[in-house]
Amino acid sequence: ASLETYYSGLMFTGYLKDVAKPVLLGGRYDQLLKSQDMNQSGMGFAIYLDEAFLSERQTASLAIENEYLKIALPKGRMAQKVIEIFEKSDLCAKDTLKDNRQLIFTDEEHKLQFYLVKPSDVAIYVEHGVADIGVVGKDVLMESQPDVLELLDLNFGKCVLAIAGFKDFKQDFNRPLKVATKYANQTRDYFASIGQAVELIALHGSIEVAPLLGLSDVIVDIVETGRTLKENHLEVLKVIAHSSARLVANQAAYRFKQVQMNEVIKKVAQQL
Ligand code: PRP
């Protein structure tokens, strides 16, 4: 049963410092007892000992970096904009992230550590608690649904997730539509929602090439300036979703590093 039908009304989670995931989960079980013909309310919780003990093993290494707020940033086109915001709001020293071949940067003065990672991996670092906060596109969050807290819409990195193809594309209704994409979950959900049968072709990049070479009929991909589509003689046929950069936080770190984190959130928000 899903948690919502299992528990009734009250649900609670417990966290331990330095453990990325909840170590305790509980709530009221009225429904559960009713289903077993017991006319009374109940409440209980479980403690995840493996998570809690794992934390003990990790504590030694985490203690060294603990004083730093650890921030995962997306390499590439969004990175520059995020760095600009951090520098402008005096969250990090100017030129902290200047050497563009380095991937880990430390600002001793502000006690910040930045990790430059692949945009689609930012939320993974945050979910696992390796980074406390991160900047990630809503498109990535919608696709992979990581267990992170979404704190702020940063209002840049705006783009759409769209179906694109040749302008004069005519669908052959005698067979499923062939769709190439990096966004398999959202593509599947969208076409299911309109009752359209599709054959999904999962690619990792340069999606626009697929219809040019006849691998697919259309693509579902991110369109920002529209330049890539134009250069490949394709165009947007239908917008599926809108996206922009979001500031996200690790569930446990948000509760244990609130002072540091609120400072960052406040200063970043002032720049928007
Ligand atoms: C993204 C997307 C498009 C392009 C759209 O690719 O997959 O190819 O950007 O941007 P535009 O509308 O401004 O032209 P990305 O740069 O992430 O590369 P990849 O898909 O090849 O990994």
PDB file of C-alpha atoms and ligand atoms in Angstrom:
ATOM      1  CA  ALA A   1       0.000   0.000   0.000  1.00  0.00           C
ATOM      2  CA  SER A   2       1.175   3.537  -0.587  1.00  0.00           C
ATOM      3  CA  LEU A   3       2.150   5.505   2.517  1.00  0.00           C
ATOM      4  CA  GLU A   4      -0.979   7.651   2.202  1.00  0.00           C
ATOM      5  CA  THR A   5      -3.378   4.692   2.442  1.00  0.00           C
ATOM      6  CA  TYR A   6      -1.228   2.979   5.077  1.00  0.00           C
ATOM      7  CA  TYR A   7      -1.070   5.943   7.401  1.00  0.00           C
ATOM      8  CA  SER A   8      -4.011   8.168   8.292  1.00  0.00           C
ATOM      9  CA  GLY A   9      -3.568  11.822   9.115  1.00  0.00           C
ATOM     10  CA  LEU A  10      -0.365  12.085  11.071  1.00  0.00           C
ATOM     11  CA  MET A  11       2.922  11.007   9.509  1.00  0.00           C
ATOM     12  CA  PHE A  12       6.377  11.803  10.798  1.00  0.00           C
ATOM     13  CA  THR A  13       9.983  11.296   9.752  1.00  0.00           C
ATOM     14  CA  GLY A  14      13.126  11.400  11.854  1.00  0.00           C
ATOM     15  CA  TYR A  15      16.587  12.461  10.785  1.00  0.00           C
ATOM     16  CA  LEU A  16      20.090  12.016  12.150  1.00  0.00           C
ATOM     17  CA  LYS A  17      22.769  14.580  11.558  1.00  0.00           C
ATOM     18  CA  ASP A  18      25.013  13.592   8.607  1.00  0.00           C
ATOM     19  CA  VAL A  19      22.627  10.897   7.342  1.00  0.00           C
ATOM     20  CA  ALA A  20      21.177  11.736   3.950  1.00  0.00           C
ATOM     21  CA  LYS A  21      17.974   9.711   4.285  1.00  0.00           C
ATOM     22  CA  PRO A  22      15.346   9.585   7.069  1.00  0.00           C
ATOM     23  CA  VAL A  23      16.221   7.043   9.775  1.00  0.00           C
ATOM     24  CA  LEU A  24      12.739   6.925  11.285  1.00  0.00           C
ATOM     25  CA  LEU A  25       9.322   6.820   9.678  1.00  0.00           C
ATOM     26  CA  GLY A  26       5.976   6.512  11.395  1.00  0.00           C
ATOM     27  CA  GLY A  27       2.415   7.687  11.797  1.00  0.00           C
ATOM     28  CA  ARG A  28      -1.171   6.749  12.653  1.00  0.00           C
ATOM     29  CA  TYR A  29      -2.423   3.461  11.243  1.00  0.00           C
ATOM     30  CA  ASP A  30      -6.211   3.733  11.711  1.00  0.00           C
ATOM     31  CA  GLN A  31      -6.932   2.315   8.247  1.00  0.00           C
ATOM     32  CA  LEU A  32      -4.614  -0.632   8.740  1.00  0.00           C
ATOM     33  CA  LEU A  33      -6.286  -1.664  11.983  1.00  0.00           C
ATOM     34  CA  LYS A  34      -9.733  -1.222  10.428  1.00  0.00           C
ATOM     35  CA  SER A  35      -8.742  -3.530   7.562  1.00  0.00           C
ATOM     36  CA  GLN A  36      -7.956  -6.149  10.195  1.00  0.00           C
ATOM     37  CA  ASP A  37     -11.397  -5.619  11.796  1.00  0.00           C
ATOM     38  CA  MET A  38      -9.994  -3.814  14.820  1.00  0.00           C
ATOM     39  CA  ASN A  39     -12.004  -0.780  15.734  1.00  0.00           C
ATOM     40  CA  GLN A  40      -9.284   1.271  17.367  1.00  0.00           C
ATOM     41  CA  SER A  41      -6.572   3.705  16.426  1.00  0.00           C
ATOM     42  CA  GLY A  42      -2.887   2.959  16.438  1.00  0.00           C
ATOM     43  CA  MET A  43       0.391   4.664  16.024  1.00  0.00           C
ATOM     44  CA  GLY A  44       3.891   3.404  15.458  1.00  0.00           C
ATOM     45  CA  PHE A  45       7.193   3.940  13.809  1.00  0.00           C
ATOM     46  CA  ALA A  46      10.164   2.088  12.381  1.00  0.00           C
ATOM     47  CA  ILE A  47      13.815   2.934  12.801  1.00  0.00           C
ATOM     48  CA  TYR A  48      16.056   2.078   9.870  1.00  0.00           C
ATOM     49  CA  LEU A  49      19.069   0.689  11.670  1.00  0.00           C
ATOM     50  CA  ASP A  50      21.111   0.116   8.529  1.00  0.00           C
ATOM     51  CA  GLU A  51      20.863   3.820   7.642  1.00  0.00           C
ATOM     52  CA  ALA A  52      21.673   4.811  11.222  1.00  0.00           C
ATOM     53  CA  PHE A  53      24.681   2.488  11.540  1.00  0.00           C
ATOM     54  CA  LEU A  54      25.984   3.391   8.104  1.00  0.00           C
ATOM     55  CA  SER A  55      26.071   6.929   9.404  1.00  0.00           C
ATOM     56  CA  GLU A  56      28.402   5.943  12.230  1.00  0.00           C
ATOM     57  CA  ARG A  57      30.839   4.565   9.693  1.00  0.00           C
ATOM     58  CA  GLN A  58      30.587   7.740   7.623  1.00  0.00           C
ATOM     59  CA  THR A  59      30.860  10.145  10.514  1.00  0.00           C
ATOM     60  CA  ALA A  60      34.641  10.134  10.657  1.00  0.00           C
ATOM     61  CA  SER A  61      35.050  11.271   7.070  1.00  0.00           C
ATOM     62  CA  LEU A  62      32.108  13.663   7.179  1.00  0.00           C
ATOM     63  CA  ALA A  63      33.333  15.419  10.311  1.00  0.00           C
ATOM     64  CA  ILE A  64      36.326  16.818   8.432  1.00  0.00           C
ATOM     65  CA  GLU A  65      34.195  18.511   5.778  1.00  0.00           C
ATOM     66  CA  ASN A  66      31.273  19.186   8.043  1.00  0.00           C
ATOM     67  CA  GLU A  67      31.892  22.834   8.547  1.00  0.00           C
ATOM     68  CA  TYR A  68      31.594  23.488   4.824  1.00  0.00           C
ATOM     69  CA  LEU A  69      28.321  23.994   3.030  1.00  0.00           C
ATOM     70  CA  LYS A  70      28.668  21.743   0.005  1.00  0.00           C
ATOM     71  CA  ILE A  71      27.108  22.903  -3.246  1.00  0.00           C
ATOM     72  CA  ALA A  72      26.712  20.885  -6.462  1.00  0.00           C
ATOM     73  CA  LEU A  73      26.582  23.015  -9.595  1.00  0.00           C
ATOM     74  CA  PRO A  74      25.812  21.984 -13.178  1.00  0.00           C
ATOM     75  CA  LYS A  75      28.757  22.174 -15.569  1.00  0.00           C
ATOM     76  CA  GLY A  76      28.042  23.946 -18.820  1.00  0.00           C
ATOM     77  CA  ARG A  77      25.657  26.711 -19.748  1.00  0.00           C
ATOM     78  CA  MET A  78      23.962  27.100 -16.341  1.00  0.00           C
ATOM     79  CA  ALA A  79      27.189  27.101 -14.294  1.00  0.00           C
ATOM     80  CA  GLN A  80      28.309  30.587 -15.327  1.00  0.00           C
ATOM     81  CA  LYS A  81      24.993  32.139 -14.342  1.00  0.00           C
ATOM     82  CA  VAL A  82      24.952  30.417 -10.931  1.00  0.00           C
ATOM     83  CA  ILE A  83      28.531  31.465 -10.222  1.00  0.00           C
ATOM     84  CA  GLU A  84      27.655  35.052 -11.156  1.00  0.00           C
ATOM     85  CA  ILE A  85      24.790  35.035  -8.634  1.00  0.00           C
ATOM     86  CA  PHE A  86      27.011  33.582  -5.901  1.00  0.00           C
ATOM     87  CA  GLU A  87      29.733  36.147  -6.537  1.00  0.00           C
ATOM     88  CA  LYS A  88      27.319  39.092  -6.725  1.00  0.00           C
ATOM     89  CA  SER A  89      25.620  38.155  -3.480  1.00  0.00           C
ATOM     90  CA  ASP A  90      29.016  37.838  -1.804  1.00  0.00           C
ATOM     91  CA  LEU A  91      28.469  34.158  -1.131  1.00  0.00           C
ATOM     92  CA  CYS A  92      31.835  33.276  -2.595  1.00  0.00           C
ATOM     93  CA  ALA A  93      35.019  35.137  -3.356  1.00  0.00           C
ATOM     94  CA  LYS A  94      35.413  36.448  -6.883  1.00  0.00           C
ATOM     95  CA  ASP A  95      37.207  34.020  -9.198  1.00  0.00           C
ATOM     96  CA  THR A  96      36.659  31.099  -6.799  1.00  0.00           C
ATOM     97  CA  LEU A  97      35.484  29.039  -9.743  1.00  0.00           C
ATOM     98  CA  LYS A  98      37.805  30.459 -12.373  1.00  0.00           C
ATOM     99  CA  ASP A  99      39.872  27.448 -13.374  1.00  0.00           C
ATOM    100  CA  ASN A 100      37.349  25.755 -15.637  1.00  0.00           C
ATOM    101  CA  ARG A 101      39.122  22.399 -15.723  1.00  0.00           C
ATOM    102  CA  GLN A 102      38.987  21.916 -11.988  1.00  0.00           C
ATOM    103  CA  LEU A 103      35.845  20.254 -10.612  1.00  0.00           C
ATOM    104  CA  ILE A 104      36.081  20.850  -6.842  1.00  0.00           C
ATOM    105  CA  PHE A 105      36.524  24.369  -5.492  1.00  0.00           C
ATOM    106  CA  THR A 106      36.873  25.481  -1.882  1.00  0.00           C
ATOM    107  CA  ASP A 107      36.223  28.970  -0.579  1.00  0.00           C
ATOM    108  CA  GLU A 108      37.894  28.862   2.840  1.00  0.00           C
ATOM    109  CA  GLU A 109      36.732  32.323   3.850  1.00  0.00           C
ATOM    110  CA  HIS A 110      33.021  31.598   3.327  1.00  0.00           C
ATOM    111  CA  LYS A 111      33.362  27.900   4.247  1.00  0.00           C
ATOM    112  CA  LEU A 112      31.859  26.761   0.971  1.00  0.00           C
ATOM    113  CA  GLN A 113      32.784  23.859  -1.228  1.00  0.00           C
ATOM    114  CA  PHE A 114      31.565  23.694  -4.833  1.00  0.00           C
ATOM    115  CA  TYR A 115      31.393  20.585  -6.992  1.00  0.00           C
ATOM    116  CA  LEU A 116      30.974  21.008 -10.738  1.00  0.00           C
ATOM    117  CA  VAL A 117      29.138  17.957 -12.055  1.00  0.00           C
ATOM    118  CA  LYS A 118      27.087  16.927 -15.080  1.00  0.00           C
ATOM    119  CA  PRO A 119      23.728  18.785 -14.965  1.00  0.00           C
ATOM    120  CA  SER A 120      21.744  15.554 -14.882  1.00  0.00           C
ATOM    121  CA  ASP A 121      23.853  14.314 -11.914  1.00  0.00           C
ATOM    122  CA  VAL A 122      23.440  17.336  -9.591  1.00  0.00           C
ATOM    123  CA  ALA A 123      20.306  15.967  -7.917  1.00  0.00           C
ATOM    124  CA  ILE A 124      22.010  12.598  -7.351  1.00  0.00           C
ATOM    125  CA  TYR A 125      24.818  14.270  -5.368  1.00  0.00           C
ATOM    126  CA  VAL A 126      22.234  16.216  -3.350  1.00  0.00           C
ATOM    127  CA  GLU A 127      19.912  13.247  -2.766  1.00  0.00           C
ATOM    128  CA  HIS A 128      22.821  11.168  -1.423  1.00  0.00           C
ATOM    129  CA  GLY A 129      23.919  13.995   0.847  1.00  0.00           C
ATOM    130  CA  VAL A 130      27.346  14.379  -0.764  1.00  0.00           C
ATOM    131  CA  ALA A 131      26.234  17.935  -1.545  1.00  0.00           C
ATOM    132  CA  ASP A 132      23.929  19.894   0.812  1.00  0.00           C
ATOM    133  CA  ILE A 133      22.398  22.009  -1.928  1.00  0.00           C
ATOM    134  CA  GLY A 134      22.496  22.124  -5.706  1.00  0.00           C
ATOM    135  CA  VAL A 135      21.235  23.885  -8.792  1.00  0.00           C
ATOM    136  CA  VAL A 136      19.358  21.694 -11.220  1.00  0.00           C
ATOM    137  CA  GLY A 137      16.909  22.102 -14.105  1.00  0.00           C
ATOM    138  CA  LYS A 138      13.243  21.384 -13.392  1.00  0.00           C
ATOM    139  CA  ASP A 139      13.348  19.136 -16.491  1.00  0.00           C
ATOM    140  CA  VAL A 140      15.848  16.875 -14.705  1.00  0.00           C
ATOM    141  CA  LEU A 141      13.782  16.911 -11.480  1.00  0.00           C
ATOM    142  CA  MET A 142      10.630  15.964 -13.374  1.00  0.00           C
ATOM    143  CA  GLU A 143      12.424  13.172 -15.206  1.00  0.00           C
ATOM    144  CA  SER A 144      14.266  11.523 -12.314  1.00  0.00           C
ATOM    145  CA  GLN A 145      12.043  12.602  -9.358  1.00  0.00           C
ATOM    146  CA  PRO A 146      14.885  12.618  -6.810  1.00  0.00           C
ATOM    147  CA  ASP A 147      14.079  12.831  -3.093  1.00  0.00           C
ATOM    148  CA  VAL A 148      15.297  16.417  -2.587  1.00  0.00           C
ATOM    149  CA  LEU A 149      13.670  19.623  -1.357  1.00  0.00           C
ATOM    150  CA  GLU A 150      12.938  22.190  -4.061  1.00  0.00           C
ATOM    151  CA  LEU A 151      13.634  25.570  -2.443  1.00  0.00           C
ATOM    152  CA  LEU A 152      13.703  28.276  -5.117  1.00  0.00           C
ATOM    153  CA  ASP A 153      12.879  28.872  -8.756  1.00  0.00           C
ATOM    154  CA  LEU A 154      16.019  30.676  -9.949  1.00  0.00           C
ATOM    155  CA  ASN A 155      14.223  32.006 -13.022  1.00  0.00           C
ATOM    156  CA  PHE A 156      17.043  31.363 -15.449  1.00  0.00           C
ATOM    157  CA  GLY A 157      17.981  28.407 -17.603  1.00  0.00           C
ATOM    158  CA  LYS A 158      14.449  28.678 -18.958  1.00  0.00           C
ATOM    159  CA  CYS A 159      13.569  26.147 -21.611  1.00  0.00           C
ATOM    160  CA  VAL A 160      10.741  23.892 -22.721  1.00  0.00           C
ATOM    161  CA  LEU A 161      10.442  20.153 -23.145  1.00  0.00           C
ATOM    162  CA  ALA A 162       8.900  19.745 -26.573  1.00  0.00           C
ATOM    163  CA  ILE A 163       8.023  17.283 -29.307  1.00  0.00           C
ATOM    164  CA  ALA A 164       9.973  18.325 -32.403  1.00  0.00           C
ATOM    165  CA  GLY A 165      10.171  17.052 -35.935  1.00  0.00           C
ATOM    166  CA  PHE A 166      10.172  18.069 -39.570  1.00  0.00           C
ATOM    167  CA  LYS A 167       7.718  20.877 -40.341  1.00  0.00           C
ATOM    168  CA  ASP A 168       5.763  18.761 -42.832  1.00  0.00           C
ATOM    169  CA  PHE A 169       5.835  15.628 -40.642  1.00  0.00           C
ATOM    170  CA  LYS A 170       2.822  13.393 -41.288  1.00  0.00           C
ATOM    171  CA  GLN A 171       2.145  10.650 -38.810  1.00  0.00           C
ATOM    172  CA  ASP A 172       1.562   7.075 -40.025  1.00  0.00           C
ATOM    173  CA  PHE A 173      -1.334   5.953 -37.835  1.00  0.00           C
ATOM    174  CA  ASN A 174      -0.845   2.298 -38.834  1.00  0.00           C
ATOM    175  CA  ARG A 175       2.110   1.918 -36.470  1.00  0.00           C
ATOM    176  CA  PRO A 176       3.302   3.387 -33.153  1.00  0.00           C
ATOM    177  CA  LEU A 177       5.026   6.771 -33.409  1.00  0.00           C
ATOM    178  CA  LYS A 178       8.815   6.387 -33.052  1.00  0.00           C
ATOM    179  CA  VAL A 179      10.089   8.908 -30.518  1.00  0.00           C
ATOM    180  CA  ALA A 180      13.772   9.430 -29.658  1.00  0.00           C
ATOM    181  CA  THR A 181      14.546  11.127 -26.332  1.00  0.00           C
ATOM    182  CA  LYS A 182      16.718  11.497 -23.235  1.00  0.00           C
ATOM    183  CA  TYR A 183      13.502  12.117 -21.267  1.00  0.00           C
ATOM    184  CA  ALA A 184      11.928   8.653 -21.396  1.00  0.00           C
ATOM    185  CA  ASN A 185       9.698   9.000 -18.304  1.00  0.00           C
ATOM    186  CA  GLN A 186       8.120  12.300 -19.262  1.00  0.00           C
ATOM    187  CA  THR A 187       7.736  11.179 -22.880  1.00  0.00           C
ATOM    188  CA  ARG A 188       6.034   7.934 -21.823  1.00  0.00           C
ATOM    189  CA  ASP A 189       3.738   9.821 -19.418  1.00  0.00           C
ATOM    190  CA  TYR A 190       2.814  12.468 -21.970  1.00  0.00           C
ATOM    191  CA  PHE A 191       1.914  10.058 -24.775  1.00  0.00           C
ATOM    192  CA  ALA A 192       0.065   7.796 -22.325  1.00  0.00           C
ATOM    193  CA  SER A 193      -1.957  10.829 -21.189  1.00  0.00           C
ATOM    194  CA  ILE A 194      -3.160  11.444 -24.757  1.00  0.00           C
ATOM    195  CA  GLY A 195      -3.642   7.731 -25.449  1.00  0.00           C
ATOM    196  CA  GLN A 196      -1.033   7.608 -28.195  1.00  0.00           C
ATOM    197  CA  ALA A 197       0.974   4.404 -28.788  1.00  0.00           C
ATOM    198  CA  VAL A 198       4.702   5.101 -29.090  1.00  0.00           C
ATOM    199  CA  GLU A 199       7.929   3.234 -29.605  1.00  0.00           C
ATOM    200  CA  LEU A 200      10.470   4.927 -27.326  1.00  0.00           C
ATOM    201  CA  ILE A 201      14.075   5.109 -28.441  1.00  0.00           C
ATOM    202  CA  ALA A 202      16.250   6.149 -25.496  1.00  0.00           C
ATOM    203  CA  LEU A 203      19.306   8.191 -26.509  1.00  0.00           C
ATOM    204  CA  HIS A 204      21.903  10.026 -24.416  1.00  0.00           C
ATOM    205  CA  GLY A 205      22.586  13.155 -26.473  1.00  0.00           C
ATOM    206  CA  SER A 206      22.491  14.838 -29.908  1.00  0.00           C
ATOM    207  CA  ILE A 207      18.842  13.779 -30.097  1.00  0.00           C
ATOM    208  CA  GLU A 208      18.190  16.009 -33.115  1.00  0.00           C
ATOM    209  CA  VAL A 209      20.151  13.612 -35.325  1.00  0.00           C
ATOM    210  CA  ALA A 210      17.606  10.793 -34.850  1.00  0.00           C
ATOM    211  CA  PRO A 211      14.888  12.026 -37.242  1.00  0.00           C
ATOM    212  CA  LEU A 212      17.511  13.214 -39.751  1.00  0.00           C
ATOM    213  CA  LEU A 213      18.839   9.664 -40.032  1.00  0.00           C
ATOM    214  CA  GLY A 214      15.422   8.021 -39.877  1.00  0.00           C
ATOM    215  CA  LEU A 215      15.966   6.456 -36.441  1.00  0.00           C
ATOM    216  CA  SER A 216      12.780   8.124 -35.182  1.00  0.00           C
ATOM    217  CA  ASP A 217       9.765  10.059 -36.512  1.00  0.00           C
ATOM    218  CA  VAL A 218      10.020  12.819 -33.911  1.00  0.00           C
ATOM    219  CA  ILE A 219      12.043  13.685 -30.805  1.00  0.00           C
ATOM    220  CA  VAL A 220      11.169  14.894 -27.327  1.00  0.00           C
ATOM    221  CA  ASP A 221      13.907  17.223 -26.171  1.00  0.00           C
ATOM    222  CA  ILE A 222      14.794  20.447 -24.414  1.00  0.00           C
ATOM    223  CA  VAL A 223      14.567  23.588 -26.528  1.00  0.00           C
ATOM    224  CA  GLU A 224      16.196  26.714 -25.171  1.00  0.00           C
ATOM    225  CA  THR A 225      17.080  29.151 -27.969  1.00  0.00           C
ATOM    226  CA  GLY A 226      15.728  26.882 -30.719  1.00  0.00           C
ATOM    227  CA  ARG A 227      19.030  27.124 -32.554  1.00  0.00           C
ATOM    228  CA  THR A 228      19.836  23.406 -32.555  1.00  0.00           C
ATOM    229  CA  LEU A 229      16.431  22.549 -34.024  1.00  0.00           C
ATOM    230  CA  LYS A 230      16.695  25.267 -36.684  1.00  0.00           C
ATOM    231  CA  GLU A 231      20.156  24.192 -37.762  1.00  0.00           C
ATOM    232  CA  ASN A 232      18.842  20.667 -38.191  1.00  0.00           C
ATOM    233  CA  HIS A 233      15.704  21.767 -40.122  1.00  0.00           C
ATOM    234  CA  LEU A 234      13.394  20.678 -37.312  1.00  0.00           C
ATOM    235  CA  GLU A 235      10.764  22.616 -35.408  1.00  0.00           C
ATOM    236  CA  VAL A 236       8.694  22.465 -32.248  1.00  0.00           C
ATOM    237  CA  LEU A 237       5.467  20.538 -32.883  1.00  0.00           C
ATOM    238  CA  LYS A 238       4.135  20.644 -29.302  1.00  0.00           C
ATOM    239  CA  VAL A 239       5.382  21.978 -25.962  1.00  0.00           C
ATOM    240  CA  ILE A 240       5.005  19.385 -23.179  1.00  0.00           C
ATOM    241  CA  ALA A 241       6.485  21.180 -20.141  1.00  0.00           C
ATOM    242  CA  HIS A 242       8.298  24.333 -19.018  1.00  0.00           C
ATOM    243  CA  SER A 243      11.557  24.277 -17.086  1.00  0.00           C
ATOM    244  CA  SER A 244      13.986  26.592 -15.287  1.00  0.00           C
ATOM    245  CA  ALA A 245      16.858  26.219 -12.829  1.00  0.00           C
ATOM    246  CA  ARG A 246      15.883  25.291  -9.257  1.00  0.00           C
ATOM    247  CA  LEU A 247      17.793  25.469  -5.985  1.00  0.00           C
ATOM    248  CA  VAL A 248      17.402  22.125  -4.213  1.00  0.00           C
ATOM    249  CA  ALA A 249      18.541  20.802  -0.845  1.00  0.00           C
ATOM    250  CA  ASN A 250      19.246  17.451   0.741  1.00  0.00           C
ATOM    251  CA  GLN A 251      16.385  16.505   3.094  1.00  0.00           C
ATOM    252  CA  ALA A 252      18.561  15.943   6.164  1.00  0.00           C
ATOM    253  CA  ALA A 253      21.077  18.721   5.521  1.00  0.00           C
ATOM    254  CA  TYR A 254      18.210  21.212   5.219  1.00  0.00           C
ATOM    255  CA  ARG A 255      17.277  20.434   8.806  1.00  0.00           C
ATOM    256  CA  PHE A 256      20.784  20.315  10.284  1.00  0.00           C
ATOM    257  CA  LYS A 257      22.494  23.135   8.397  1.00  0.00           C
ATOM    258  CA  GLN A 258      19.552  25.512   8.447  1.00  0.00           C
ATOM    259  CA  VAL A 259      21.468  28.608   9.480  1.00  0.00           C
ATOM    260  CA  GLN A 260      24.071  28.296   6.728  1.00  0.00           C
ATOM    261  CA  MET A 261      21.471  27.249   4.209  1.00  0.00           C
ATOM    262  CA  ASN A 262      18.984  30.015   4.976  1.00  0.00           C
ATOM    263  CA  GLU A 263      21.767  32.525   4.529  1.00  0.00           C
ATOM    264  CA  VAL A 264      22.437  31.170   1.034  1.00  0.00           C
ATOM    265  CA  ILE A 265      18.728  31.013   0.148  1.00  0.00           C
ATOM    266  CA  LYS A 266      18.175  34.581   1.353  1.00  0.00           C
ATOM    267  CA  LYS A 267      21.133  36.002  -0.544  1.00  0.00           C
ATOM    268  CA  VAL A 268      20.397  34.092  -3.748  1.00  0.00           C
ATOM    269  CA  ALA A 269      16.732  35.137  -3.616  1.00  0.00           C
ATOM    270  CA  GLN A 270      17.787  38.801  -3.378  1.00  0.00           C
ATOM    271  CA  GLN A 271      19.570  38.480  -6.732  1.00  0.00           C
ATOM    272  CA  LEU A 272      16.526  37.140  -8.594  1.00  0.00           C
TER     273      LEU A 272
HETATM  274  C1  PRP B   1      20.356  20.468 -25.212  1.00  0.00           C
HETATM  275  C2  PRP B   1      19.163  19.837 -25.910  1.00  0.00           C
HETATM  276  C3  PRP B   1      19.276  20.385 -27.324  1.00  0.00           C
HETATM  277  C4  PRP B   1      19.880  21.756 -27.097  1.00  0.00           C
HETATM  278  C5  PRP B   1      18.808  22.805 -27.202  1.00  0.00           C
HETATM  279  O1  PRP B   1      21.456  19.708 -25.516  1.00  0.00           O
HETATM  280  O2  PRP B   1      19.242  18.429 -25.855  1.00  0.00           O
HETATM  281  O3  PRP B   1      20.126  19.603 -28.102  1.00  0.00           O
HETATM  282  O4  PRP B   1      20.437  21.762 -25.781  1.00  0.00           O
HETATM  283  O5  PRP B   1      19.307  24.102 -27.004  1.00  0.00           O
HETATM  284  P1  PRP B   1      18.992  25.285 -28.028  1.00  0.00           P
HETATM  285  O6  PRP B   1      17.495  25.331 -28.224  1.00  0.00           O
HETATM  286  O7  PRP B   1      19.497  26.527 -27.339  1.00  0.00           O
HETATM  287  O8  PRP B   1      19.711  25.011 -29.308  1.00  0.00           O
HETATM  288  P2  PRP B   1      22.796  19.726 -24.670  1.00  0.00           P
HETATM  289  O9  PRP B   1      23.554  20.975 -24.924  1.00  0.00           O
HETATM  290  O10 PRP B   1      22.475  19.421 -23.260  1.00  0.00           O
HETATM  291  O11 PRP B   1      23.586  18.522 -25.368  1.00  0.00           O
HETATM  292  P3  PRP B   1      23.201  16.994 -25.625  1.00  0.00           P
HETATM  293  O12 PRP B   1      21.717  16.830 -25.765  1.00  0.00           O
HETATM  294  O13 PRP B   1      23.886  16.658 -26.899  1.00  0.00           O
HETATM  295  O14 PRP B   1      23.729  16.262 -24.438  1.00  0.00           O
END
